[in-house]
mmCIF file of C-alpha atoms in Angstrom:
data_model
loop_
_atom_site.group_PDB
_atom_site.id
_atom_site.type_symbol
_atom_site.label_atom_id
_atom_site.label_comp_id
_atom_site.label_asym_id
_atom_site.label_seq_id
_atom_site.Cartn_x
_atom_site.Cartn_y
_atom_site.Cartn_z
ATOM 1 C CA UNK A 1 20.161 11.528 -26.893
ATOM 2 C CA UNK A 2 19.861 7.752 -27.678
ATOM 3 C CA UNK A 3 20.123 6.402 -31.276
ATOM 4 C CA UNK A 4 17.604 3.886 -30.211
ATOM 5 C CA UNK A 5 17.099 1.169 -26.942
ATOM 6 C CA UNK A 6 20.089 -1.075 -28.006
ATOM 7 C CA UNK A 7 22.314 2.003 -27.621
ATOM 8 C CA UNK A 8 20.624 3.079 -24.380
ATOM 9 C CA UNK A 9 21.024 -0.073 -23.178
ATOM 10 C CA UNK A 10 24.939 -0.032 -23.698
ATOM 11 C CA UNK A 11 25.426 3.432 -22.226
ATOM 12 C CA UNK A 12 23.091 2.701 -19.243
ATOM 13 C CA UNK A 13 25.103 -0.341 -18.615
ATOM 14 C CA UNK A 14 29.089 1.260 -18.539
ATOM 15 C CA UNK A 15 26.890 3.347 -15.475
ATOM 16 C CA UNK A 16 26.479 0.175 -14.082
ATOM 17 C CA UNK A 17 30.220 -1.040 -14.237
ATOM 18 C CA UNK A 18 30.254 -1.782 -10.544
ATOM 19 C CA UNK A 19 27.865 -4.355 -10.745
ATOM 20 C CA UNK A 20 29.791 -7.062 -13.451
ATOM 21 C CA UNK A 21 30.639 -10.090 -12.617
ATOM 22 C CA UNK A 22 28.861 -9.732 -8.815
ATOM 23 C CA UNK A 23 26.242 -12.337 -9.752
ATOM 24 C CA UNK A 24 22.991 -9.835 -9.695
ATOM 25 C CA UNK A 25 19.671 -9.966 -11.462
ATOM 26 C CA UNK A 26 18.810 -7.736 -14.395
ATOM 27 C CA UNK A 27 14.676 -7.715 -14.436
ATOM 28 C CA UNK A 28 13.395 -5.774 -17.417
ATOM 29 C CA UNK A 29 9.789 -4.294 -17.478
ATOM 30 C CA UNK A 30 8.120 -5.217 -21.206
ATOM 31 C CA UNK A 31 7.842 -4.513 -23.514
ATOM 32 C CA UNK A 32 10.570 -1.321 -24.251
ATOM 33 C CA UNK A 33 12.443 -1.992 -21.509
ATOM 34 C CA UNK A 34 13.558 -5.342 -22.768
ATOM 35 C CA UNK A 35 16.241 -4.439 -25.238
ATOM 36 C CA UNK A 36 17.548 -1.832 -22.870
ATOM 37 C CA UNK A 37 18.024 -4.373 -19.826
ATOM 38 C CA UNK A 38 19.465 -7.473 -22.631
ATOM 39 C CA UNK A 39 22.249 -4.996 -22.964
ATOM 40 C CA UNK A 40 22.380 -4.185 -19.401
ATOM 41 C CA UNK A 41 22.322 -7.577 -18.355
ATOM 42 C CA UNK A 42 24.863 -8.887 -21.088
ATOM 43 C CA UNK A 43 27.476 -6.396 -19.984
ATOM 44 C CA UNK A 44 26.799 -7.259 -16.303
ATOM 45 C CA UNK A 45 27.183 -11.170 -16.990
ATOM 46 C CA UNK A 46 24.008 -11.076 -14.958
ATOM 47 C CA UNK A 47 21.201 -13.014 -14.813
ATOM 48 C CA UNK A 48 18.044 -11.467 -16.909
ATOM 49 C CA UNK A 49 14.255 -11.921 -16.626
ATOM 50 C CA UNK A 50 11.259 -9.984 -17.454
ATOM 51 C CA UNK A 51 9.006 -8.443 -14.882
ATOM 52 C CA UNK A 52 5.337 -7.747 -15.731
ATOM 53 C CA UNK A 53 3.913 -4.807 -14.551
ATOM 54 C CA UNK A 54 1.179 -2.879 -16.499
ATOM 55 C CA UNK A 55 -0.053 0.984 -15.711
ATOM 56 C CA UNK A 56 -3.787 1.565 -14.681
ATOM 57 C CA UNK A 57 -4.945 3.445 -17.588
ATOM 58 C CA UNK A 58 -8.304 6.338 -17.400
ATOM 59 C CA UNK A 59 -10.981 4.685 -19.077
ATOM 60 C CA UNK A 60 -11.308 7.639 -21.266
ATOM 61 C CA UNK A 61 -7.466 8.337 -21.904
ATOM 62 C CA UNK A 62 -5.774 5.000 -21.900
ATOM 63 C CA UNK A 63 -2.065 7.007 -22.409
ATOM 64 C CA UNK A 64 -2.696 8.543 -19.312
ATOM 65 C CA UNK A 65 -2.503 6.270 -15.961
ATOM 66 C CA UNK A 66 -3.970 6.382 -12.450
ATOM 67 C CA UNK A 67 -1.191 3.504 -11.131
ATOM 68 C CA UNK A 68 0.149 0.177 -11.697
ATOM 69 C CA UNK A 69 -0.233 -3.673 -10.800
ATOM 70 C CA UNK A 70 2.709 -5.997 -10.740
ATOM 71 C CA UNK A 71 2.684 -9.655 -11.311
ATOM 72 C CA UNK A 72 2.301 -10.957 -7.779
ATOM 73 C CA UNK A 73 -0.622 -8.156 -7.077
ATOM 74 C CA UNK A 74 1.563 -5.622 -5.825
ATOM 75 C CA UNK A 75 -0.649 -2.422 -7.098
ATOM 76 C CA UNK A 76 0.700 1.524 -6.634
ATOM 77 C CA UNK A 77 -1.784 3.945 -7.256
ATOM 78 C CA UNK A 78 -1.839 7.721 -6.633
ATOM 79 C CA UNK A 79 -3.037 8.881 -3.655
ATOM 80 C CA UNK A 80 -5.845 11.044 -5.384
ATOM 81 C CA UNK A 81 -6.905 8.091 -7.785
ATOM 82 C CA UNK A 82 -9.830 7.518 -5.766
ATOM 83 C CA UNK A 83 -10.901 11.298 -6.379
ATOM 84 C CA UNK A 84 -11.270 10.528 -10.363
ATOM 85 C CA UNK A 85 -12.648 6.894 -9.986
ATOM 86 C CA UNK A 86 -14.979 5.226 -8.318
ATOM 87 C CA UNK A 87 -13.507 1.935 -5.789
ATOM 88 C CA UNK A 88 -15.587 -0.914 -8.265
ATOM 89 C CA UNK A 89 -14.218 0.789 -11.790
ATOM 90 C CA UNK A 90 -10.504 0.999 -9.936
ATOM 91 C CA UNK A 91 -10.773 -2.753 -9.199
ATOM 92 C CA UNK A 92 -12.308 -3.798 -12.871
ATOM 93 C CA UNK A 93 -9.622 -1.625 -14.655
ATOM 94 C CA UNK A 94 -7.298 -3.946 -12.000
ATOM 95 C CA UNK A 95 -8.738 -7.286 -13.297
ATOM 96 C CA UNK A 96 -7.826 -5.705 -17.043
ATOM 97 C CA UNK A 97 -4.577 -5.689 -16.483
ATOM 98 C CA UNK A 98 -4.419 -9.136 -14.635
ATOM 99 C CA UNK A 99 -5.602 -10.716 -17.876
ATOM 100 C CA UNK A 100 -2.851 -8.894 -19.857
ATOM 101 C CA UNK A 101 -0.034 -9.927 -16.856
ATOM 102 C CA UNK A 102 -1.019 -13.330 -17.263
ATOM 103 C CA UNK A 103 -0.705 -13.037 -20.867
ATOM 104 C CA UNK A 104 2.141 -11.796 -21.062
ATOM 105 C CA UNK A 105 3.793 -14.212 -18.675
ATOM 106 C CA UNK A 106 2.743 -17.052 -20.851
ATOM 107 C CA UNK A 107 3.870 -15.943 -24.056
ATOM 108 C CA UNK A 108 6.776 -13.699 -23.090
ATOM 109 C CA UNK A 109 8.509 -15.782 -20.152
ATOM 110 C CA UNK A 110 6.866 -18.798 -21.684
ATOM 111 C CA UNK A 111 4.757 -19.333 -18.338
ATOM 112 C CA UNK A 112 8.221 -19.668 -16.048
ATOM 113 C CA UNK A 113 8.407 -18.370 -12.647
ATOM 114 C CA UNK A 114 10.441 -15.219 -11.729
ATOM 115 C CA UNK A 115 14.112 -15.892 -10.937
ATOM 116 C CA UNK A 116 14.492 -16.553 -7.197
ATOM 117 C CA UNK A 117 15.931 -12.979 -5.880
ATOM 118 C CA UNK A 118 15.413 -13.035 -1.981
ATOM 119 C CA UNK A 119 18.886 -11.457 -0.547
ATOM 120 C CA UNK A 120 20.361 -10.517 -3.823
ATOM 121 C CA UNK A 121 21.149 -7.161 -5.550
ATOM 122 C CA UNK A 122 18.010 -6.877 -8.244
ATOM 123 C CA UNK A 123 18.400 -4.202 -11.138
ATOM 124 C CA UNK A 124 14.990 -3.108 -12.503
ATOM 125 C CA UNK A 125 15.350 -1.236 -15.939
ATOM 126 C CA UNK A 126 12.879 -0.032 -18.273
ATOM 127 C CA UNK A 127 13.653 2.050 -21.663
ATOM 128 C CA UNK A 128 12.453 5.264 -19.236
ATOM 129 C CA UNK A 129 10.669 6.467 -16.331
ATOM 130 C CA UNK A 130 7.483 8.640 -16.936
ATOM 131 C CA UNK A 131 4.932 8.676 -14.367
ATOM 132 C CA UNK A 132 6.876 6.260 -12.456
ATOM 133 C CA UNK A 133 3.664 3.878 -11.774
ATOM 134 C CA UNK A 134 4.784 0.513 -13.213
ATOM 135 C CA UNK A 135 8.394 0.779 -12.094
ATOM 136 C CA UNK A 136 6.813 1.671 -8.347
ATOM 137 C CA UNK A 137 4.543 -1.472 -8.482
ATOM 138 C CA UNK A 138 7.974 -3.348 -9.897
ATOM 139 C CA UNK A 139 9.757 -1.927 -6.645
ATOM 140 C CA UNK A 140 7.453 -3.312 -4.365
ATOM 141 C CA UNK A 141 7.305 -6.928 -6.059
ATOM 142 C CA UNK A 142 10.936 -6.955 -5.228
ATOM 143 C CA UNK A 143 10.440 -5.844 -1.754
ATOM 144 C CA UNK A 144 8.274 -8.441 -1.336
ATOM 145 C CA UNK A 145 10.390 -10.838 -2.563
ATOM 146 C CA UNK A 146 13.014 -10.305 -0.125
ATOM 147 C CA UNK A 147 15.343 -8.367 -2.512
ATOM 148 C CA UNK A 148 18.872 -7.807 -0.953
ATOM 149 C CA UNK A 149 19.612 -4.480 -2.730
ATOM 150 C CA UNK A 150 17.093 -2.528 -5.031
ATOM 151 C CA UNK A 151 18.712 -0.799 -8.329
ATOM 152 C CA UNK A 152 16.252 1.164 -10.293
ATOM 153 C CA UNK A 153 18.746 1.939 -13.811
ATOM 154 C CA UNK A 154 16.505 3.880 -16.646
ATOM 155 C CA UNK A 155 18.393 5.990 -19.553
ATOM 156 C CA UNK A 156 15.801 8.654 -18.573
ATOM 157 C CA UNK A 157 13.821 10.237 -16.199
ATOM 158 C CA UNK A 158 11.878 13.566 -14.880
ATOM 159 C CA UNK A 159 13.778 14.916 -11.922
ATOM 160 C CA UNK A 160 10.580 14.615 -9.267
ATOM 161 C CA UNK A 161 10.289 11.443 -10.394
ATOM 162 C CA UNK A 162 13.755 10.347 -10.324
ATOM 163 C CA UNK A 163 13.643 11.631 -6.752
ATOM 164 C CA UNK A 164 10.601 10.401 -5.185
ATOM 165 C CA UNK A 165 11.485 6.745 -6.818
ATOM 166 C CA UNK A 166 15.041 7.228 -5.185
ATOM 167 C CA UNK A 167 13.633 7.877 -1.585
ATOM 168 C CA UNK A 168 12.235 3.939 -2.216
ATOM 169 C CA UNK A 169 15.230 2.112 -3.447
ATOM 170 C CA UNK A 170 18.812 1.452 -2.346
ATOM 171 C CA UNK A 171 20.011 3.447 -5.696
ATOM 172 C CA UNK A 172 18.780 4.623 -8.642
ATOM 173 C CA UNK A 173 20.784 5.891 -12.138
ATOM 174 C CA UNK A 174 19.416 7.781 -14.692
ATOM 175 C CA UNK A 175 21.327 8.759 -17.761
ATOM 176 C CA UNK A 176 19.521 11.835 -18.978
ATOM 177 C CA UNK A 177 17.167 14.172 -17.091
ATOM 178 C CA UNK A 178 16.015 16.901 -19.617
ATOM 179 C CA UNK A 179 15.207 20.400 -17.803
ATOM 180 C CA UNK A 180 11.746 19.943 -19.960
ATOM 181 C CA UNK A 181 11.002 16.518 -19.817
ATOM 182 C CA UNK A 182 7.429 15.939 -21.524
ATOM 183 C CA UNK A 183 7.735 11.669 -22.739
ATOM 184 C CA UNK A 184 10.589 9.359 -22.744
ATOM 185 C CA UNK A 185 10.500 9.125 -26.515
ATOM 186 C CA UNK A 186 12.080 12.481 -26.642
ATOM 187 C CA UNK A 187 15.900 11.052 -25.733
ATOM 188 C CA UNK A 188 15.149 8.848 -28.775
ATOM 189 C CA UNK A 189 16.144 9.181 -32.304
ATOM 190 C CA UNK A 190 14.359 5.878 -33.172
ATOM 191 C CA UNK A 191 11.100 5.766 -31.109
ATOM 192 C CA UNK A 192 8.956 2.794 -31.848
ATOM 193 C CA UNK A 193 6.194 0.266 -30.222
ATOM 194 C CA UNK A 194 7.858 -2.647 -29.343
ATOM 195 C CA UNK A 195 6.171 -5.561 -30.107
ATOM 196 C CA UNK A 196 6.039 -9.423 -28.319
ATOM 197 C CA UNK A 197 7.842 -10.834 -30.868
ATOM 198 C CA UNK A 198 10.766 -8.659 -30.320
ATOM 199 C CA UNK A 199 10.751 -9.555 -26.838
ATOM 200 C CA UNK A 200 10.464 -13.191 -27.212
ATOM 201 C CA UNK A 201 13.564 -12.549 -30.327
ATOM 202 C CA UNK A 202 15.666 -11.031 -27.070
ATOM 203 C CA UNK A 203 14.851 -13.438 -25.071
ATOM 204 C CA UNK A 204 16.182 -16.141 -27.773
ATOM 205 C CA UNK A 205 19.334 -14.227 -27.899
ATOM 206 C CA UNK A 206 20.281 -14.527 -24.565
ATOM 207 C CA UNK A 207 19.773 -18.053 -24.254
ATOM 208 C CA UNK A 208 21.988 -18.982 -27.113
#
């Protein structure tokens, strides 16, 4: 159990120990994974960056997701998506999220470029790992980008999804897997939308 991110974030990065001071790149999925991968990154002396990538939500259950899209267009979805939703309403929910990406990337990373990352170890950490979409589409970014080594570090995770994202990445460590894992917010005592101008107050602090 986590007191809130800022203490996941500490405990998630003493897991990561091996990685200080070995000049690798912290990415942190927004919004709740921010806090979580400040700390991470801090410990580390790493370099730190946001990643975008945003779930596919059901039209008619927007908590519920279908897939994700990453920033460069890198898009997982589940193989049975197609079953639920026609091709044209898949690619319009797709457009959605682009909007929101580019959003984001404006006002949270102020419209810079992701750090350069081809041949270097990348750590991707969110506050959790659900469904596993966005963290997928995250993965595949990286691959794209030449990554040298692929970390995926959460403070929790379902076991079948800890274990089908591990098949795709060079390592992955998760903190807590509860036996009945229903939402991330569980492993939280203080469980809260994050909101952009948290993120952009994180991203302050590390500068200075």
């Amino acid at each position: 159990m986590f007191t809130n991110r800022k203490d996941a974030g500490k405990k998630l990065a003493l897991a990561l120990k091996k990685y200080r001071d070995h000049n690798v790149l912290v990415l942190a999925i927004p919004r709740g994974g921010v806090e979580v991968g400040y700390q991470v990154a801090e410990y580390l002396n790493a370099d730190f960056s946001i990643l975008i990538s945003r779930k596919l939500p059901f039209p008619d259950n927007p908590e519920a997701g279908f897939g994700a899209i990453a920033e460069d267009g890198s898009v997982f979805i589940a193989a049975d998506a197609v079953v639920w939703l026609p091709r044209e309403q898949i690619e319009r929910i797709e457009k959605e999220q682009v909007k929101e990406i580019n959003r984001r990337i404006e006002v949270l990373r102020k419209g810079e470029s992701l750090p350069e990352m081809a041949g270097r170890a990348v750590i991707l950490v969110d506050d959790g790992l659900a469904m596993g979409s966005t963290m997928r589409a995250a993965i595949m970014l990286c691959r794209r980008k030449k990554a040298g080594r692929i970390v995926v570090a959460v403070p929790v995770a379902g076991k079948r999804i800890s274990d089908e994202v591990s098949q795709i990445v060079d390592e992955i460590v998760v903190l807590e897997m509860p036996l009945n894992f229903m939402a991330v917010a569980q492993v939280y005592e203080n469980w809260y939308d994050v909101s952009d101008a948290e993120v952009l107050d994180i991203m302050q602090r590390r500068k200075r």
